[in-house]
mmCIF file of C-alpha atoms in Angstrom:
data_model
loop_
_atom_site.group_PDB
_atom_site.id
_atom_site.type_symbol
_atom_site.label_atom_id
_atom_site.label_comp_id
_atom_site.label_asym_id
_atom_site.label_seq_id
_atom_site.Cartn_x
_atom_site.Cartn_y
_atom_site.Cartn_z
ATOM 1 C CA UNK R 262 105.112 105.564 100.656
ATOM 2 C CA UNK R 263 101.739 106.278 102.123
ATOM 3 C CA UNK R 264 99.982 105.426 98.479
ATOM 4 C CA UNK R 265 101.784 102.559 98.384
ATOM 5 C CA UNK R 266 100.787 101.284 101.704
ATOM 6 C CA UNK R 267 97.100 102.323 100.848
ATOM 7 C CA UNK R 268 97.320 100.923 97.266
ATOM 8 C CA UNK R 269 98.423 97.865 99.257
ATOM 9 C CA UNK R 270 95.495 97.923 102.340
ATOM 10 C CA UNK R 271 92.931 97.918 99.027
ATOM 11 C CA UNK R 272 94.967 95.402 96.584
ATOM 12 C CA UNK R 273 94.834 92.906 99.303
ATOM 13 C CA UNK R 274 92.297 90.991 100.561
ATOM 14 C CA UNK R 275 91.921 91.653 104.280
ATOM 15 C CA UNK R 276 93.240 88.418 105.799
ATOM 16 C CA UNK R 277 96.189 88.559 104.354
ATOM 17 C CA UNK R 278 99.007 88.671 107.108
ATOM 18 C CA UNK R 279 101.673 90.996 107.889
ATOM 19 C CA UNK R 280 104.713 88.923 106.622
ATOM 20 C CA UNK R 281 102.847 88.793 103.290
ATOM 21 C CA UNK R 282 101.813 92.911 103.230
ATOM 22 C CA UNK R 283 105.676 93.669 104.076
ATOM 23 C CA UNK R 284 106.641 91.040 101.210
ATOM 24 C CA UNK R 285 104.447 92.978 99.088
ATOM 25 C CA UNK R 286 105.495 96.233 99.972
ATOM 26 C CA UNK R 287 109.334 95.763 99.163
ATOM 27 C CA UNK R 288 108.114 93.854 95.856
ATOM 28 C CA UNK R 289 106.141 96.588 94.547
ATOM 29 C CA UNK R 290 108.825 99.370 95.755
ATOM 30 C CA UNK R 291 111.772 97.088 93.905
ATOM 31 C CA UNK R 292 109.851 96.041 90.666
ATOM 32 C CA UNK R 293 110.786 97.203 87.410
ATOM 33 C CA UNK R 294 108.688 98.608 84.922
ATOM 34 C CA UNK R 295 107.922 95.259 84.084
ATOM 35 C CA UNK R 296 106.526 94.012 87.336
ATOM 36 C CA UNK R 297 109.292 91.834 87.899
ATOM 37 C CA UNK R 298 111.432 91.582 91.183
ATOM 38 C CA UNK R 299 114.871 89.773 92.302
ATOM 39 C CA UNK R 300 114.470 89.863 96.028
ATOM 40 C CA UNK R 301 117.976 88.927 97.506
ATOM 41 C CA UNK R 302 118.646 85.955 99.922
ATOM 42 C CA UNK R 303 119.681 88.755 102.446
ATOM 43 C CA UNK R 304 117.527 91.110 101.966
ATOM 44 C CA UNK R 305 114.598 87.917 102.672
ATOM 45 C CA UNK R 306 116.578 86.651 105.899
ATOM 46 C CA UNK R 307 117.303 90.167 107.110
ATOM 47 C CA UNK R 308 113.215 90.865 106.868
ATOM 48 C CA UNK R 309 113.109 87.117 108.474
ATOM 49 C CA UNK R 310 111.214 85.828 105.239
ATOM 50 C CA UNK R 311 113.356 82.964 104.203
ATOM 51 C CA UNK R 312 112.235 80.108 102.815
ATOM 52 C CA UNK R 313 108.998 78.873 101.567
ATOM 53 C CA UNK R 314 106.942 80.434 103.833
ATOM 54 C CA UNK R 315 103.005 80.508 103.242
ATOM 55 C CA UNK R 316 103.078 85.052 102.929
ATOM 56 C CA UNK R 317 104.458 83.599 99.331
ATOM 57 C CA UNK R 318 101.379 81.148 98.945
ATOM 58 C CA UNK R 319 99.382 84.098 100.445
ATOM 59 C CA UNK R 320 99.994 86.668 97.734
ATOM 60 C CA UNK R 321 99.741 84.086 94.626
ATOM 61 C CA UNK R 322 96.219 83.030 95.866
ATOM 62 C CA UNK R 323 95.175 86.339 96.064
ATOM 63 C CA UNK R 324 96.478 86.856 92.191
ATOM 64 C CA UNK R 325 98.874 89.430 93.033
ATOM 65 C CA UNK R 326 102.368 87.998 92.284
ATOM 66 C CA UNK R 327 103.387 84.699 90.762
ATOM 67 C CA UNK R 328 106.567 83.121 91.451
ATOM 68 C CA UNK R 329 108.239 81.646 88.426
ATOM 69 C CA UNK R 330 110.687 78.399 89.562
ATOM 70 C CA UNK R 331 113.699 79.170 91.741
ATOM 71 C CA UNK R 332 116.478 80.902 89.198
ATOM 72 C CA UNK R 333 119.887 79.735 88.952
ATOM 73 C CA UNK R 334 120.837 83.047 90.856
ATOM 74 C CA UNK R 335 118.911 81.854 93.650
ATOM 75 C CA UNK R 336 117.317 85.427 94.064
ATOM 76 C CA UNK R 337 113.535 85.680 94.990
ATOM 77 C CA UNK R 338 112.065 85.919 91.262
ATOM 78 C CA UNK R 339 108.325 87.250 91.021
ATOM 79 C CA UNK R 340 106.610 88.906 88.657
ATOM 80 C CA UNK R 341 103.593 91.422 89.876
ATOM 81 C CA UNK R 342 99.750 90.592 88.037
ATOM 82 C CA UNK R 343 98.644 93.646 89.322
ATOM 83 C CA UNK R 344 98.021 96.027 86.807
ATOM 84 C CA UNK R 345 98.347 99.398 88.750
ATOM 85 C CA UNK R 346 101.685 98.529 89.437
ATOM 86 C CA UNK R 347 102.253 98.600 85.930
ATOM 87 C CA UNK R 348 100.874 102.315 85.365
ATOM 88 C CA UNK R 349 103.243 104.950 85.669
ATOM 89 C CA UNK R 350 104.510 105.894 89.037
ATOM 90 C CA UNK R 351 108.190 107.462 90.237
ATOM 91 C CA UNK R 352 111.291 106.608 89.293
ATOM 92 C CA UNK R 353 112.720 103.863 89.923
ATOM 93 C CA UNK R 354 115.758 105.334 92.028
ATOM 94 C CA UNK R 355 113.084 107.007 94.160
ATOM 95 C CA UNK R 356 111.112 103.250 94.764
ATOM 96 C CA UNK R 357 114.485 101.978 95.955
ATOM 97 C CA UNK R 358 114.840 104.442 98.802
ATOM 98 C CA UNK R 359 111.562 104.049 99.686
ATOM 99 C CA UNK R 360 112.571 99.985 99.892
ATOM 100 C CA UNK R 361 114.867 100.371 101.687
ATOM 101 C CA UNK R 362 113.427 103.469 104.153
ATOM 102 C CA UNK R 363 110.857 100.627 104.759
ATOM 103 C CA UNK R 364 113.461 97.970 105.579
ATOM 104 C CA UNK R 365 115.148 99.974 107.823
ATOM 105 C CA UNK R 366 112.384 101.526 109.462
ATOM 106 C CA UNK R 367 110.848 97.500 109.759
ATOM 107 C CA UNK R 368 114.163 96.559 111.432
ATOM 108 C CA UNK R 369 115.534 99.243 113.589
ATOM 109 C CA UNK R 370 117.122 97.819 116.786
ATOM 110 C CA UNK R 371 113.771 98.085 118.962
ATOM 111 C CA UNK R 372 112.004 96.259 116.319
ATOM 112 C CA UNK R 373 114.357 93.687 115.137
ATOM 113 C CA UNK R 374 113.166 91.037 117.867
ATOM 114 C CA UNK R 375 109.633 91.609 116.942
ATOM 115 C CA UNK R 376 107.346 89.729 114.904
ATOM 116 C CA UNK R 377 106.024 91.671 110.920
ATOM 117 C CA UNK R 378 103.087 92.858 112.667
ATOM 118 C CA UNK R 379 104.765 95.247 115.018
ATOM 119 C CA UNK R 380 106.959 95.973 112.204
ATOM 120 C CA UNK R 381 104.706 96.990 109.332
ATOM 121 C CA UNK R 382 102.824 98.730 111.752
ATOM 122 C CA UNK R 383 105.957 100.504 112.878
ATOM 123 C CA UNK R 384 106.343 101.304 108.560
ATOM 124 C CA UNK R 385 102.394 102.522 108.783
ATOM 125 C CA UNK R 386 102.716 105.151 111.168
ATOM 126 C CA UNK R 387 106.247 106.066 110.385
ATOM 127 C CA UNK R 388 105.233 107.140 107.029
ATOM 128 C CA UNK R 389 102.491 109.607 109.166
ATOM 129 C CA UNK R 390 105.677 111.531 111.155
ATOM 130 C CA UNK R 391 106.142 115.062 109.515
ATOM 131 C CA UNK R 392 109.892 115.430 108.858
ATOM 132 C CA UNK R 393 112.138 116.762 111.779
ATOM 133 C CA UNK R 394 109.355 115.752 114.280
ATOM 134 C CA UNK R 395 108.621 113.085 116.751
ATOM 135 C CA UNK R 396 104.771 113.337 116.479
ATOM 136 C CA UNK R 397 102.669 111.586 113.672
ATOM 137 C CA UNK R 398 98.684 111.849 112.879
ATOM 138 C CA UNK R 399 96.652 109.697 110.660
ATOM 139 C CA UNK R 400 93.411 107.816 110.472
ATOM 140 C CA UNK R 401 93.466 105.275 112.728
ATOM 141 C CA UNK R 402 90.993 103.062 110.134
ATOM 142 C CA UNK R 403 93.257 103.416 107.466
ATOM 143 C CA UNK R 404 96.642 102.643 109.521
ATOM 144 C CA UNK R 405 94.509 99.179 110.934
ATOM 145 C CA UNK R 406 93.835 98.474 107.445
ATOM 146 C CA UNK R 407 97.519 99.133 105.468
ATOM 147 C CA UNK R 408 98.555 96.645 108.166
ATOM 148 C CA UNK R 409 95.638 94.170 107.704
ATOM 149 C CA UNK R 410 94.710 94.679 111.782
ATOM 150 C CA UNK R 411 91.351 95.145 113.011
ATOM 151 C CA UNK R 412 90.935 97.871 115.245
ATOM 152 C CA UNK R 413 91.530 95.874 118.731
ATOM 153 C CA UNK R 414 94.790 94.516 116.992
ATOM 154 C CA UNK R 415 96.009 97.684 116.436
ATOM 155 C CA UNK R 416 95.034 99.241 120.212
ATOM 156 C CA UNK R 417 97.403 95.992 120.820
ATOM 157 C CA UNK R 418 100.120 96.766 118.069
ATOM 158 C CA UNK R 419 99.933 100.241 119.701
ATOM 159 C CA UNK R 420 100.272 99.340 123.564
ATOM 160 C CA UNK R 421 103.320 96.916 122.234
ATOM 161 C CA UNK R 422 105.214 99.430 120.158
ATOM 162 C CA UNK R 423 104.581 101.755 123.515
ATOM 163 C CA UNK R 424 106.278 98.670 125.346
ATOM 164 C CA UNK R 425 109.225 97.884 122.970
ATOM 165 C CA UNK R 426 110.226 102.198 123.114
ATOM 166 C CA UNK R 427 109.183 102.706 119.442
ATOM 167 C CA UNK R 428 106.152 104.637 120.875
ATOM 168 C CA UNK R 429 106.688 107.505 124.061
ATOM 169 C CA UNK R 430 102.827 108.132 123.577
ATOM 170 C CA UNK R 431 99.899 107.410 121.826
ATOM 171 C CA UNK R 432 95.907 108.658 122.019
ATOM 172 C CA UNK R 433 92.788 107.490 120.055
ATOM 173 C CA UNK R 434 89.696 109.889 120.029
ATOM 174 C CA UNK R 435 87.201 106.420 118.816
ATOM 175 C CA UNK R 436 84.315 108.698 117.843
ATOM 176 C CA UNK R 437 86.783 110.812 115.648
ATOM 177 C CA UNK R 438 88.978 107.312 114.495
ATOM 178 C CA UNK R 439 92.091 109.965 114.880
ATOM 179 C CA UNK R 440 95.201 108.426 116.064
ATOM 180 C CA UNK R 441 98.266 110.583 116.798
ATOM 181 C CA UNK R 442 101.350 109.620 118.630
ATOM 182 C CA UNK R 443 105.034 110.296 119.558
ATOM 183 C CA UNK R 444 107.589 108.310 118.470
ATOM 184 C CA UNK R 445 110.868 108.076 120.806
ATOM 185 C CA UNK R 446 113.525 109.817 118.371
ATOM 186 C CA UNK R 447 116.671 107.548 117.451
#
């Protein structure tokens, strides 16, 4: 999950906004060998990206999916351009729980009110907590960039995931760029 989200923070182009980098991360978790997707109506609402919403527009002008017409099963149909998602990389089966670790993680009850950017930044720093711990490390450059934040955006994504109870604590040493925080165990 980490190379995805980095694979993602340099496969995007910077502005691209945090609806769009979740969109993309469940796309290129659920794609087949192929590229392709079927994103579910439910799965869509559930991540509140129903619709024709411009995170859509935003990854086809940056040539990383296209969007063939609406199919009769009225699934999500895209199809990936981006050739390193076409490389080999784990199983399928493995993808899929990483999909849907990232969905749940993205909508967990102190989350589910709040907007993609707390969310995939919730997904960023989740993927940083070593298993059977509440404490997490990571670059806080890198975490600002797989969520397409500048650094002030992310002191802000911080202070509100401290505010929503996702967060007990959190410290930045700014000469270092190290982040580490503790996350309030559910």
């Amino acid at each position: 999950m980490r190379d995805m989200l980095s694979y993602l923070a340099a496969a995007l182009p910077s502005p691209t906004g945090p609806q769009a980098r979740l969109l993309a991360l469940q796309c290129a978790l659920r794609a087949d060998d192929r590229g392709r997707t079927q994103l579910p109506p439910g799965l869509l609402r559930g991540m509140h990206l129903h619709g024709e919403g411009m995170w859509w527009r935003e990854l086809e002008q940056a040539h990383w999916l296209h969007r063939p017409p609406l199919s009769s099963t009225n699934r999500a149909a895209t199809q990936l351009l981006d050739a390193t998602l076409l490389s080999p990389r784990p199983g399928r089966r493995g993808r899929a729980r990483a999909a849907d670790w990232a969905l749940r993680t993205a909508s967990a009850p102190a989350l589910r009110n709040q907007g993609p950017g707390l969310q995939l930044a919730a997904v960023a720093l989740a993927v940083h907590v070593s298993p059977g711990t509440a404490s997490g490390t990571a670059d806080a450059g890198q975490v600002a960039r797989s969520c397409g934040l500048t650094g002030d955006q992310l002191i802000t994504a911080l202070e509100q995931l401290a505010t929503t109870g996702v967060l007990n604590a959190w410290t930045l040493d700014a000469a270092m760029d190290d982040l580490a925080w503790q996350t309030v165990r559910q």
